[in-house]
Tab-separated table of C-alpha atoms in Angstrom:
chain	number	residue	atom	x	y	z
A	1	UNK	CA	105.293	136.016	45.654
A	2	UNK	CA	106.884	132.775	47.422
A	3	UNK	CA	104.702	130.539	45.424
A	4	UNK	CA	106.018	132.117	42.487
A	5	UNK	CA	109.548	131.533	43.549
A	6	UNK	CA	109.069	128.419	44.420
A	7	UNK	CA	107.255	127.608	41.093
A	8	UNK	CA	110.538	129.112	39.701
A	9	UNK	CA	112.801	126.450	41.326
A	10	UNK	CA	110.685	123.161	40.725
A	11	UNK	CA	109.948	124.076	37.178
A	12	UNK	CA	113.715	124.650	36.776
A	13	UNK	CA	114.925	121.214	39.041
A	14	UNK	CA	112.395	119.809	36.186
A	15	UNK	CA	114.355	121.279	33.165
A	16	UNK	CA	110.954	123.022	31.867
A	17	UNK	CA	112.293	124.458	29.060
A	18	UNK	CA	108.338	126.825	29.167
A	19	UNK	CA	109.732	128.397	32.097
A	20	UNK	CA	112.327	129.758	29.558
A	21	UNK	CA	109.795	130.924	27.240
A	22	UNK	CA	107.276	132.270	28.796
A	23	UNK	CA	107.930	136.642	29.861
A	24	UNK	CA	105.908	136.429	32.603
A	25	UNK	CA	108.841	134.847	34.340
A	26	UNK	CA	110.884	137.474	32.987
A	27	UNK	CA	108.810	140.555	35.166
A	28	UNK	CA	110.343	142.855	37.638
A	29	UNK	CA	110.950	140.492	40.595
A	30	UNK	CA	112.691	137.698	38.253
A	31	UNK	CA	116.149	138.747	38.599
A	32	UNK	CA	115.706	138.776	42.545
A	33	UNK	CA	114.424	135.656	42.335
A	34	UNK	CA	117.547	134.708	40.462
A	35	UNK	CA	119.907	135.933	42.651
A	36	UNK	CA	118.268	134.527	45.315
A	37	UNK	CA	118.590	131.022	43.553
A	38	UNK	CA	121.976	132.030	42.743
A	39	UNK	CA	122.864	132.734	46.815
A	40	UNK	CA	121.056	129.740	47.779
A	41	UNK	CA	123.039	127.752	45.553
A	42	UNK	CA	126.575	128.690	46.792
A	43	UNK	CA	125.298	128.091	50.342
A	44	UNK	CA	123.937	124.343	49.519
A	45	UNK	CA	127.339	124.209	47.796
A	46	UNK	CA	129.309	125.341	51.367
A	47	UNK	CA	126.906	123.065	53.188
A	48	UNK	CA	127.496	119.969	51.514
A	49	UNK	CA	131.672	120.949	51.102
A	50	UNK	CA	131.335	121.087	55.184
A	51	UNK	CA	130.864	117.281	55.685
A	52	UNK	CA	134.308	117.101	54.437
A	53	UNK	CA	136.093	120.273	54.728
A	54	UNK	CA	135.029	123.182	56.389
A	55	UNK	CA	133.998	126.324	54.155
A	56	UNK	CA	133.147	129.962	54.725
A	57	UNK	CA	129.491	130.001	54.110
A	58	UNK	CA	129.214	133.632	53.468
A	59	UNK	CA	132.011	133.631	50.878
A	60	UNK	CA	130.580	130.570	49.229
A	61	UNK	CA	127.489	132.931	48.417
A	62	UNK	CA	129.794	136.397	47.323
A	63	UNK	CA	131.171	133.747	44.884
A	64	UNK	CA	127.678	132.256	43.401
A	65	UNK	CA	127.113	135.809	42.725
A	66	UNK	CA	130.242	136.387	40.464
A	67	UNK	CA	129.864	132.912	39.098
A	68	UNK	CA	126.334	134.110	37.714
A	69	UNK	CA	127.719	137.125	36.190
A	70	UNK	CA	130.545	135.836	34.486
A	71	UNK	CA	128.194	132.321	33.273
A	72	UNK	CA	125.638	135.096	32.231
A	73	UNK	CA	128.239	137.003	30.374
A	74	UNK	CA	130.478	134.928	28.727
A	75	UNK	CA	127.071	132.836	27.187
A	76	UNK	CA	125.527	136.507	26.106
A	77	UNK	CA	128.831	137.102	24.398
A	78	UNK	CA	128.988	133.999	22.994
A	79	UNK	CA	125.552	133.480	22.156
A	80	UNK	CA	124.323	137.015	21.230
A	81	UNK	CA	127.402	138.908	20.561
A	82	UNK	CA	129.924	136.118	18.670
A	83	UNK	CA	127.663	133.315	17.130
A	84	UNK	CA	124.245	134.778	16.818
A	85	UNK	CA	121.108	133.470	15.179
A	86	UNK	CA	118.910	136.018	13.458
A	87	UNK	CA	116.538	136.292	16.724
A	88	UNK	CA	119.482	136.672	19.340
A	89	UNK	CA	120.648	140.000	18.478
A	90	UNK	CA	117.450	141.612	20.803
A	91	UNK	CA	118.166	139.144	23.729
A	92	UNK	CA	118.626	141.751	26.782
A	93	UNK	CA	121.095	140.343	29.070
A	94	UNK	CA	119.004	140.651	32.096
A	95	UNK	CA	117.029	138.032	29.902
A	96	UNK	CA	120.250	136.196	30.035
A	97	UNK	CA	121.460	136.910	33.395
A	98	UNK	CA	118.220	136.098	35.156
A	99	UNK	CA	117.903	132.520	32.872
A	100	UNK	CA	121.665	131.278	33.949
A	101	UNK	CA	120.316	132.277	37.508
A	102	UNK	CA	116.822	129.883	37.316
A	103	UNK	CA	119.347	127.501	35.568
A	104	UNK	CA	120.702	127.241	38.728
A	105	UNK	CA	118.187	126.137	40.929
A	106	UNK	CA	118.964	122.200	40.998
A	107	UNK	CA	121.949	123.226	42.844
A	108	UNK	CA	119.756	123.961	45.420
A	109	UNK	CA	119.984	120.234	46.106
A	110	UNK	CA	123.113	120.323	47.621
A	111	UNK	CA	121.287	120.881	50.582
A	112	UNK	CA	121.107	116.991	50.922
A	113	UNK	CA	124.694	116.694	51.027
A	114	UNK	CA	124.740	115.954	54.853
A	115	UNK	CA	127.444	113.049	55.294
A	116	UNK	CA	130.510	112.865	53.186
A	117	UNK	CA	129.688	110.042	51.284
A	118	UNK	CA	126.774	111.455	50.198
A	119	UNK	CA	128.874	114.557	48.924
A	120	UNK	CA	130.138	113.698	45.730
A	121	UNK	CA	127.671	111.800	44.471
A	122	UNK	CA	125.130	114.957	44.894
A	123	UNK	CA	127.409	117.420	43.759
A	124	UNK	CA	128.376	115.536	40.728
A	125	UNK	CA	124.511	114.962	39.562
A	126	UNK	CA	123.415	118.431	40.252
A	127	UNK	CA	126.519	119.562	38.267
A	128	UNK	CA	125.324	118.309	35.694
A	129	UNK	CA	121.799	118.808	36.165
A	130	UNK	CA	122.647	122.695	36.305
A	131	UNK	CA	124.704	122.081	33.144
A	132	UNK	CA	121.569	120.207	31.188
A	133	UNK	CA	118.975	123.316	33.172
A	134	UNK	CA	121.768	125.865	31.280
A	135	UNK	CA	121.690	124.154	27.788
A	136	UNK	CA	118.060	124.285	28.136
A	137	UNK	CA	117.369	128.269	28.946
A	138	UNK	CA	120.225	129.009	26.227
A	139	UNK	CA	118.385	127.171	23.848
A	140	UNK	CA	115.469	128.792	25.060
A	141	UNK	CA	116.013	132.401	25.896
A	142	UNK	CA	118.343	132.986	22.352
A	143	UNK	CA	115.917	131.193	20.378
A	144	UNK	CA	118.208	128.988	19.056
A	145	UNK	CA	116.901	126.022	16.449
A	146	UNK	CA	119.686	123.776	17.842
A	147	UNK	CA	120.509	121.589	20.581
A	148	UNK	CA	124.121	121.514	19.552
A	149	UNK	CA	124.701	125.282	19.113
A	150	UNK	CA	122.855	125.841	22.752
A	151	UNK	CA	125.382	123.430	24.186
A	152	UNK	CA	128.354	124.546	22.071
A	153	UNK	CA	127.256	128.099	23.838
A	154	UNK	CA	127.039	126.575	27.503
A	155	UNK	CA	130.435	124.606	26.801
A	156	UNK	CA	133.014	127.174	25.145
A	157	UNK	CA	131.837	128.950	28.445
A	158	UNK	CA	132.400	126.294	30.960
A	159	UNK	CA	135.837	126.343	29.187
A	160	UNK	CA	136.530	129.398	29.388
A	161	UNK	CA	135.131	129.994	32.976
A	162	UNK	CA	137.340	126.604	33.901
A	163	UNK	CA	141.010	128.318	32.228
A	164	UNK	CA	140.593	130.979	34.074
A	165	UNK	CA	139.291	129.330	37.561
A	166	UNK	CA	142.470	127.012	37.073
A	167	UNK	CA	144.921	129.993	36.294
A	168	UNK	CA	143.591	132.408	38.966
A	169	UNK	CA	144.242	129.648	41.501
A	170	UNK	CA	147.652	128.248	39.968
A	171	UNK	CA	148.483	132.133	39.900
A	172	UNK	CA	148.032	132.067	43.634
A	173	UNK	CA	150.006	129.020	44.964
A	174	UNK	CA	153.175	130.455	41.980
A	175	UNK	CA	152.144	127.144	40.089
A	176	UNK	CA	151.891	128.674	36.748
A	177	UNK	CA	154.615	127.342	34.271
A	178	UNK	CA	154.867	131.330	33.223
A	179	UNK	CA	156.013	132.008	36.766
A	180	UNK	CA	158.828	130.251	36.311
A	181	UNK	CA	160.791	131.869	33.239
């Protein structure tokens, strides 16, 4: 069962796009493993924020966990729901849900993140490693033809996911222009 999870995570830091494909890594303990990729991921993300600023580690994996459902739900509604292909419409979103989570898994590298000028750097590559790792299980796990559609998918939702990250926390320090009239 470990070995299996850990196959999970290096195929995924590899950007396997077979570990997409493949429903044997789409079985009853996949969307555990997920989640626990997910939680692991907001803790390597606390971790390496600590050599500069101290985090709650706890909360940092409470908010992986919403990040994964609202990733995995704004790319099945984009992807399956808004701009299907003709294969997309069956795509179950635990299928989704548990492919944003494996997505995830370079993340995981944040772990390395141990002085603060190490920090950004890290952060910054596995960013975008998790961004390439998401284009790549889109493409994947909706059967799409394209490269540009799967990252059209993965980037209307980083948009989208990035408005409302940017409102929610304007909202909160009374910084939003709206507040004002």
């Amino acid at each position: 069962m470990f070995g299996e999870f850990l196959n999970i995570i290096f195929r995924s830091i590899k950007l396997d796009k077979s570990l997409y494909s493949e429903n044997r890594n789409f079985g009853e303990a996949s969307i555990y493993f997920a989640g626990l990729i997910m939680i692991l991921d907001g803790i390597a993300g606390a971790v390496a924020a600590n050599t500069v600023i101290k985090t709650a580690i706890a909360m940092s994996g409470l908010t992986a966990i919403i990040t994964w459902f609202i990733w995995s739900l704004f790319i099945f509604v984009i992807g399956v729901k808004l701009f299907p292909d003709k294969q997309t419409t069956k795509v179950p979103f635990k299928k989704v849900l548990t492919a944003v989570g494996f997505a995830h898994a370079p993340g995981l590298l944040r772990f390395f993140a141990i002085t603060p000028d190490l920090m950004i750097p890290i952060i910054f590559l596995t960013q975008f490693w998790i961004f390439a790792a998401l284009i790549i299980s889109t493409k994947q796990i909706l059967n799409l033809k394209s490269n540009l559609k799967s990252f059209g998918i993965v980037f209307l939702s980083f948009l989208i996911i990035a408005f409302l990250s940017i409102s929610f926390v304007m909202s909160r320090m009374n910084a939003l222009p709206i507040n004002h009239i």
